[in-house]
Amino acid sequence: MSTPLYKVVIDTLIGRIASGDLLPGAMLPSEAQLGKDLGVSQGTARKALMELEARGLVQRRQGRGSFVTVRTPETSMFNFFRLRAPDGTLTPPHLESEVVVKRPATAHETAKLFGAPEDVIEIVRIRSLNSRNATHEVLVVPARLFPGLQERAPLPNAIYVLYQQAYSVIILKAEEQLRIGAASASAARAFGLDEGAPVLKIYREAIDFLDRTVELRTVQCLTQTHRYCITLSQPAET
């Protein structure tokens, strides 16, 4: 069964984004030009751009054209940092400490991460909210996909922006699991708690625009002053 033409257009544009040919913020060809370049109708090109917009890869601006989505620290923080004050407001976290090392991957990391990496880069950081340490985070990414990441330390607070700008890795979604568990020794020290005190634990698998699992993240959270917040909605019926 042949691939629908609009999917061919989508795959072509995704390939150009992945290769760095189309950088964040780059303007895409018009629907007419895209159709001409790829030998498809303007309607097919329009359908492809609408699909890419729905995925979050493209932003379409009325009267100006279509552009590769740019992740900013503000949008990245709003979409992927879910701790909020009781009134729902977002307090940007402040990076208090960070350790970045390259090390051999565990069996779990090799099984889960794209490319079955032998080596990973591990980022351990503590971030505060309103001047109190509130998150203890361990991020793990494939070393091959993020060469030299450890040499860029200190890393920016909104690290997904760096992923896009430096490595053309665009995080589109994250799958998370939450539970209450015992604080590790290092988290307890950071939070000023007894080891084993109850904390919120979040396990995340971050997935990029090529549908690759590119980051594993374990977060221990202090939630006395902030809550994990997310908005749920039912898709519109068609």
CSV table of N, CA, C and O in Angstrom, one decimal, residues 97-171:
chain,number,residue,atom,x,y,z
A,97,SER,N,21.8,23.7,42.0
A,97,SER,CA,23.0,23.0,41.9
A,97,SER,C,22.9,22.0,40.7
A,97,SER,O,21.7,21.6,40.3
A,98,GLU,N,24.0,21.6,40.1
A,98,GLU,CA,23.9,20.7,39.0
A,98,GLU,C,25.2,19.9,38.8
A,98,GLU,O,26.3,20.5,39.0
A,99,VAL,N,25.1,18.6,38.5
A,99,VAL,CA,26.3,17.8,38.2
A,99,VAL,C,26.0,17.1,36.9
A,99,VAL,O,24.9,16.5,36.8
A,100,VAL,N,26.9,17.2,35.9
A,100,VAL,CA,26.7,16.6,34.6
A,100,VAL,C,27.8,15.6,34.3
A,100,VAL,O,29.0,16.1,34.3
A,101,VAL,N,27.5,14.3,34.1
A,101,VAL,CA,28.6,13.4,33.9
A,101,VAL,C,28.2,12.4,32.7
A,101,VAL,O,27.0,12.2,32.5
A,102,LYS,N,29.2,11.9,32.0
A,102,LYS,CA,29.0,10.8,31.0
A,102,LYS,C,29.4,9.5,31.7
A,102,LYS,O,30.4,9.4,32.4
A,103,ARG,N,28.5,8.5,31.5
A,103,ARG,CA,28.7,7.2,32.2
A,103,ARG,C,28.1,6.1,31.4
A,103,ARG,O,27.3,6.3,30.5
A,104,PRO,N,28.4,4.8,31.7
A,104,PRO,CA,27.8,3.7,31.0
A,104,PRO,C,26.3,3.7,31.3
A,104,PRO,O,25.9,4.0,32.4
A,105,ALA,N,25.5,3.2,30.3
A,105,ALA,CA,24.1,3.1,30.5
A,105,ALA,C,23.7,1.9,31.3
A,105,ALA,O,24.4,0.8,31.2
A,106,THR,N,22.7,2.0,32.1
A,106,THR,CA,22.1,0.8,32.8
A,106,THR,C,21.3,0.0,31.7
A,106,THR,O,21.0,0.4,30.7
A,107,ALA,N,21.0,-1.3,32.1
A,107,ALA,CA,20.2,-2.1,31.2
A,107,ALA,C,18.8,-1.4,30.9
A,107,ALA,O,18.4,-1.5,29.8
A,108,HIS,N,18.2,-0.8,31.9
A,108,HIS,CA,17.0,-0.2,31.8
A,108,HIS,C,17.1,1.0,30.8
A,108,HIS,O,16.2,1.2,29.9
A,109,GLU,N,18.1,1.8,30.9
A,109,GLU,CA,18.4,2.9,30.0
A,109,GLU,C,18.6,2.5,28.6
A,109,GLU,O,18.1,3.1,27.6
A,110,THR,N,19.4,1.4,28.4
A,110,THR,CA,19.7,0.9,27.1
A,110,THR,C,18.4,0.4,26.4
A,110,THR,O,18.2,0.6,25.2
A,111,ALA,N,17.5,-0.2,27.2
A,111,ALA,CA,16.3,-0.7,26.7
A,111,ALA,C,15.3,0.4,26.3
A,111,ALA,O,14.5,0.3,25.4
A,112,LYS,N,15.3,1.5,27.1
A,112,LYS,CA,14.3,2.5,26.9
A,112,LYS,C,14.7,3.6,25.9
A,112,LYS,O,13.8,4.1,25.2
A,113,LEU,N,15.9,4.0,25.9
A,113,LEU,CA,16.4,5.2,25.2
A,113,LEU,C,16.6,4.9,23.7
A,113,LEU,O,17.0,3.8,23.4
A,114,PHE,N,16.4,5.9,22.9
A,114,PHE,CA,16.6,5.7,21.4
A,114,PHE,C,18.1,5.3,21.2
A,114,PHE,O,19.0,5.8,21.7
A,115,GLY,N,18.2,4.4,20.2
A,115,GLY,CA,19.5,3.9,19.8
A,115,GLY,C,20.2,2.9,20.7
A,115,GLY,O,21.3,2.5,20.5
A,116,ALA,N,19.4,2.5,21.8
A,116,ALA,CA,20.0,1.5,22.7
A,116,ALA,C,21.4,1.9,23.1
A,116,ALA,O,22.4,1.1,22.9
A,117,PRO,N,21.6,3.0,23.7
A,117,PRO,CA,23.0,3.6,24.0
A,117,PRO,C,23.8,2.8,25.0
A,117,PRO,O,23.2,2.2,25.9
A,118,GLU,N,25.1,2.7,24.7
A,118,GLU,CA,26.0,2.1,25.7
A,118,GLU,C,26.4,3.1,26.7
A,118,GLU,O,26.7,2.8,27.8
A,119,ASP,N,26.4,4.4,26.3
A,119,ASP,CA,26.8,5.5,27.2
A,119,ASP,C,25.7,6.5,27.2
A,119,ASP,O,25.0,6.8,26.2
A,120,VAL,N,25.5,7.1,28.4
A,120,VAL,CA,24.5,8.2,28.6
A,120,VAL,C,25.2,9.4,29.3
A,120,VAL,O,26.3,9.3,29.8
A,121,ILE,N,24.5,10.5,29.2
A,121,ILE,CA,24.9,11.7,30.0
A,121,ILE,C,23.8,11.8,31.0
A,121,ILE,O,22.6,11.9,30.8
A,122,GLU,N,24.3,11.9,32.3
A,122,GLU,CA,23.4,12.0,33.4
A,122,GLU,C,23.5,13.4,34.0
A,122,GLU,O,24.6,13.9,34.2
A,123,ILE,N,22.3,14.0,34.2
A,123,ILE,CA,22.3,15.4,34.8
A,123,ILE,C,21.5,15.3,36.1
A,123,ILE,O,20.4,14.9,36.1
A,124,VAL,N,22.2,15.6,37.2
A,124,VAL,CA,21.5,15.7,38.5
A,124,VAL,C,21.4,17.1,38.9
A,124,VAL,O,22.5,17.8,39.0
A,125,ARG,N,20.2,17.6,39.2
A,125,ARG,CA,20.1,19.0,39.5
A,125,ARG,C,19.0,19.2,40.6
A,125,ARG,O,18.1,18.5,40.7
A,126,ILE,N,19.2,20.2,41.4
A,126,ILE,CA,18.3,20.6,42.4
A,126,ILE,C,17.8,22.0,42.0
A,126,ILE,O,18.6,22.9,41.8
A,127,ARG,N,16.5,22.2,42.1
A,127,ARG,CA,15.9,23.5,41.7
A,127,ARG,C,14.9,23.9,42.9
A,127,ARG,O,14.3,23.1,43.6
A,128,SER,N,14.9,25.2,43.1
A,128,SER,CA,14.1,25.7,44.2
A,128,SER,C,12.9,26.5,43.7
A,128,SER,O,12.9,27.0,42.5
A,129,LEU,N,11.9,26.6,44.5
A,129,LEU,CA,10.7,27.4,44.3
A,129,LEU,C,10.6,28.4,45.5
A,129,LEU,O,10.5,27.9,46.6
A,130,ASN,N,10.5,29.7,45.2
A,130,ASN,CA,10.4,30.7,46.3
A,130,ASN,C,11.5,30.5,47.4
A,130,ASN,O,11.2,30.5,48.6
A,131,SER,N,12.7,30.3,46.9
A,131,SER,CA,13.9,30.2,47.7
A,131,SER,C,14.0,29.0,48.6
A,131,SER,O,14.8,28.9,49.5
A,132,ARG,N,13.1,27.9,48.3
A,132,ARG,CA,13.2,26.7,49.0
A,132,ARG,C,13.4,25.5,48.0
A,132,ARG,O,12.7,25.4,47.0
A,133,ASN,N,14.4,24.7,48.3
A,133,ASN,CA,14.7,23.6,47.4
A,133,ASN,C,13.4,22.7,47.3
A,133,ASN,O,12.8,22.3,48.3
A,134,ALA,N,13.0,22.5,46.0
A,134,ALA,CA,11.7,21.8,45.8
A,134,ALA,C,11.7,20.6,44.9
A,134,ALA,O,10.8,19.8,44.9
A,135,THR,N,12.8,20.5,44.1
A,135,THR,CA,12.9,19.3,43.2
A,135,THR,C,14.3,18.8,43.1
A,135,THR,O,15.3,19.6,43.1
A,136,HIS,N,14.4,17.5,43.2
A,136,HIS,CA,15.6,16.8,43.0
A,136,HIS,C,15.5,16.0,41.7
A,136,HIS,O,14.6,15.1,41.7
A,137,GLU,N,16.2,16.3,40.6
A,137,GLU,CA,16.0,15.7,39.3
A,137,GLU,C,17.2,14.9,38.8
A,137,GLU,O,18.3,15.4,38.9
A,138,VAL,N,16.9,13.8,38.2
A,138,VAL,CA,18.0,13.0,37.5
A,138,VAL,C,17.5,12.8,36.1
A,138,VAL,O,16.5,12.2,35.8
A,139,LEU,N,18.2,13.4,35.1
A,139,LEU,CA,17.9,13.3,33.7
A,139,LEU,C,19.0,12.5,33.0
A,139,LEU,O,20.2,12.7,33.3
A,140,VAL,N,18.5,11.6,32.1
A,140,VAL,CA,19.5,10.7,31.4
A,140,VAL,C,19.1,10.8,29.9
A,140,VAL,O,18.0,10.6,29.5
A,141,VAL,N,20.1,11.1,29.1
A,141,VAL,CA,20.0,11.2,27.7
A,141,VAL,C,21.0,10.4,27.0
A,141,VAL,O,22.1,10.2,27.5
A,142,PRO,N,20.8,9.9,25.7
A,142,PRO,CA,21.8,9.1,25.0
A,142,PRO,C,23.0,10.0,24.7
A,142,PRO,O,22.9,11.1,24.1
A,143,ALA,N,24.2,9.6,25.0
A,143,ALA,CA,25.4,10.4,24.7
A,143,ALA,C,25.6,10.7,23.3
A,143,ALA,O,26.1,11.8,22.9
A,144,ARG,N,25.3,9.7,22.4
A,144,ARG,CA,25.5,9.9,21.0
A,144,ARG,C,24.6,10.9,20.4
A,144,ARG,O,25.0,11.7,19.5
A,145,LEU,N,23.4,11.0,20.9
A,145,LEU,CA,22.5,12.0,20.4
A,145,LEU,C,22.8,13.4,20.9
A,145,LEU,O,22.4,14.4,20.3
A,146,PHE,N,23.5,13.5,22.0
A,146,PHE,CA,23.8,14.8,22.6
A,146,PHE,C,25.3,14.9,22.9
A,146,PHE,O,25.8,15.1,24.0
A,147,PRO,N,26.1,14.9,21.8
A,147,PRO,CA,27.6,14.9,22.0
A,147,PRO,C,28.0,16.2,22.7
A,147,PRO,O,27.6,17.3,22.3
A,148,GLY,N,28.9,16.1,23.7
A,148,GLY,CA,29.5,17.2,24.3
A,148,GLY,C,28.6,18.0,25.3
A,148,GLY,O,28.9,19.0,25.8
A,149,LEU,N,27.4,17.4,25.6
A,149,LEU,CA,26.5,18.1,26.5
A,149,LEU,C,27.1,18.4,27.8
A,149,LEU,O,26.9,19.4,28.4
A,150,GLN,N,27.9,17.4,28.3
A,150,GLN,CA,28.5,17.6,29.6
A,150,GLN,C,29.4,18.8,29.7
A,150,GLN,O,29.7,19.4,30.7
A,151,GLU,N,30.0,19.1,28.5
A,151,GLU,CA,30.9,20.3,28.4
A,151,GLU,C,30.2,21.6,28.4
A,151,GLU,O,30.8,22.7,28.4
A,152,ARG,N,28.9,21.6,28.2
A,152,ARG,CA,28.1,22.8,28.2
A,152,ARG,C,27.6,23.3,29.5
A,152,ARG,O,27.0,24.4,29.7
A,153,ALA,N,27.9,22.5,30.6
A,153,ALA,CA,27.5,22.9,31.9
A,153,ALA,C,28.1,24.2,32.3
A,153,ALA,O,29.3,24.5,32.0
A,154,PRO,N,27.4,25.1,33.1
A,154,PRO,CA,26.1,24.9,33.6
A,154,PRO,C,25.0,25.0,32.5
A,154,PRO,O,25.1,25.8,31.6
A,155,LEU,N,24.0,24.1,32.5
A,155,LEU,CA,23.0,24.0,31.5
A,155,LEU,C,21.9,24.9,31.9
A,155,LEU,O,21.7,25.3,33.0
A,156,PRO,N,21.1,25.4,30.8
A,156,PRO,CA,20.0,26.3,31.1
A,156,PRO,C,18.9,25.7,31.9
A,156,PRO,O,18.7,24.5,31.9
A,157,ASN,N,18.2,26.5,32.6
A,157,ASN,CA,17.0,26.0,33.4
A,157,ASN,C,16.0,25.3,32.5
A,157,ASN,O,15.6,24.2,32.8
A,158,ALA,N,15.6,25.9,31.4
A,158,ALA,CA,14.7,25.3,30.5
A,158,ALA,C,15.5,24.5,29.5
A,158,ALA,O,15.9,24.9,28.4
A,159,ILE,N,15.9,23.2,29.8
A,159,ILE,CA,16.8,22.5,29.0
A,159,ILE,C,16.3,22.0,27.7
A,159,ILE,O,17.1,21.8,26.8
A,160,TYR,N,15.0,21.9,27.5
A,160,TYR,CA,14.4,21.5,26.2
A,160,TYR,C,14.7,22.5,25.1
A,160,TYR,O,14.8,22.2,24.0
A,161,VAL,N,14.9,23.8,25.5
A,161,VAL,CA,15.2,24.8,24.5
A,161,VAL,C,16.7,24.5,24.0
A,161,VAL,O,16.9,24.6,22.8
A,162,LEU,N,17.6,24.1,24.9
A,162,LEU,CA,18.9,23.8,24.5
A,162,LEU,C,18.9,22.5,23.6
A,162,LEU,O,19.6,22.5,22.6
A,163,TYR,N,18.1,21.5,23.9
A,163,TYR,CA,18.0,20.4,23.1
A,163,TYR,C,17.7,20.8,21.6
A,163,TYR,O,18.2,20.2,20.7
A,164,GLN,N,16.7,21.7,21.5
A,164,GLN,CA,16.3,22.1,20.1
A,164,GLN,C,17.4,22.9,19.4
A,164,GLN,O,17.7,22.7,18.3
A,165,GLN,N,17.9,23.9,20.1
A,165,GLN,CA,18.8,24.9,19.5
A,165,GLN,C,20.1,24.3,19.2
A,165,GLN,O,20.7,24.6,18.1
A,166,ALA,N,20.6,23.4,20.1
A,166,ALA,CA,22.0,22.9,19.9
A,166,ALA,C,22.0,21.5,19.2
A,166,ALA,O,23.0,21.2,18.5
A,167,TYR,N,20.9,20.7,19.3
A,167,TYR,CA,20.9,19.4,18.8
A,167,TYR,C,19.8,19.0,17.8
A,167,TYR,O,19.7,17.9,17.4
A,168,SER,N,18.9,20.0,17.5
A,168,SER,CA,17.8,19.8,16.7
A,168,SER,C,16.9,18.7,17.2
A,168,SER,O,16.3,17.9,16.4
A,169,VAL,N,16.8,18.5,18.5
A,169,VAL,CA,15.9,17.5,19.1
A,169,VAL,C,14.8,18.3,19.7
A,169,VAL,O,15.0,19.1,20.7
A,170,ILE,N,13.6,18.1,19.2
A,170,ILE,CA,12.4,18.9,19.6
A,170,ILE,C,11.5,18.0,20.4
A,170,ILE,O,10.9,17.0,19.9
A,171,ILE,N,11.4,18.2,21.7
A,171,ILE,CA,10.5,17.4,22.5
A,171,ILE,C,9.1,17.8,22.3
A,171,ILE,O,8.7,19.0,22.4
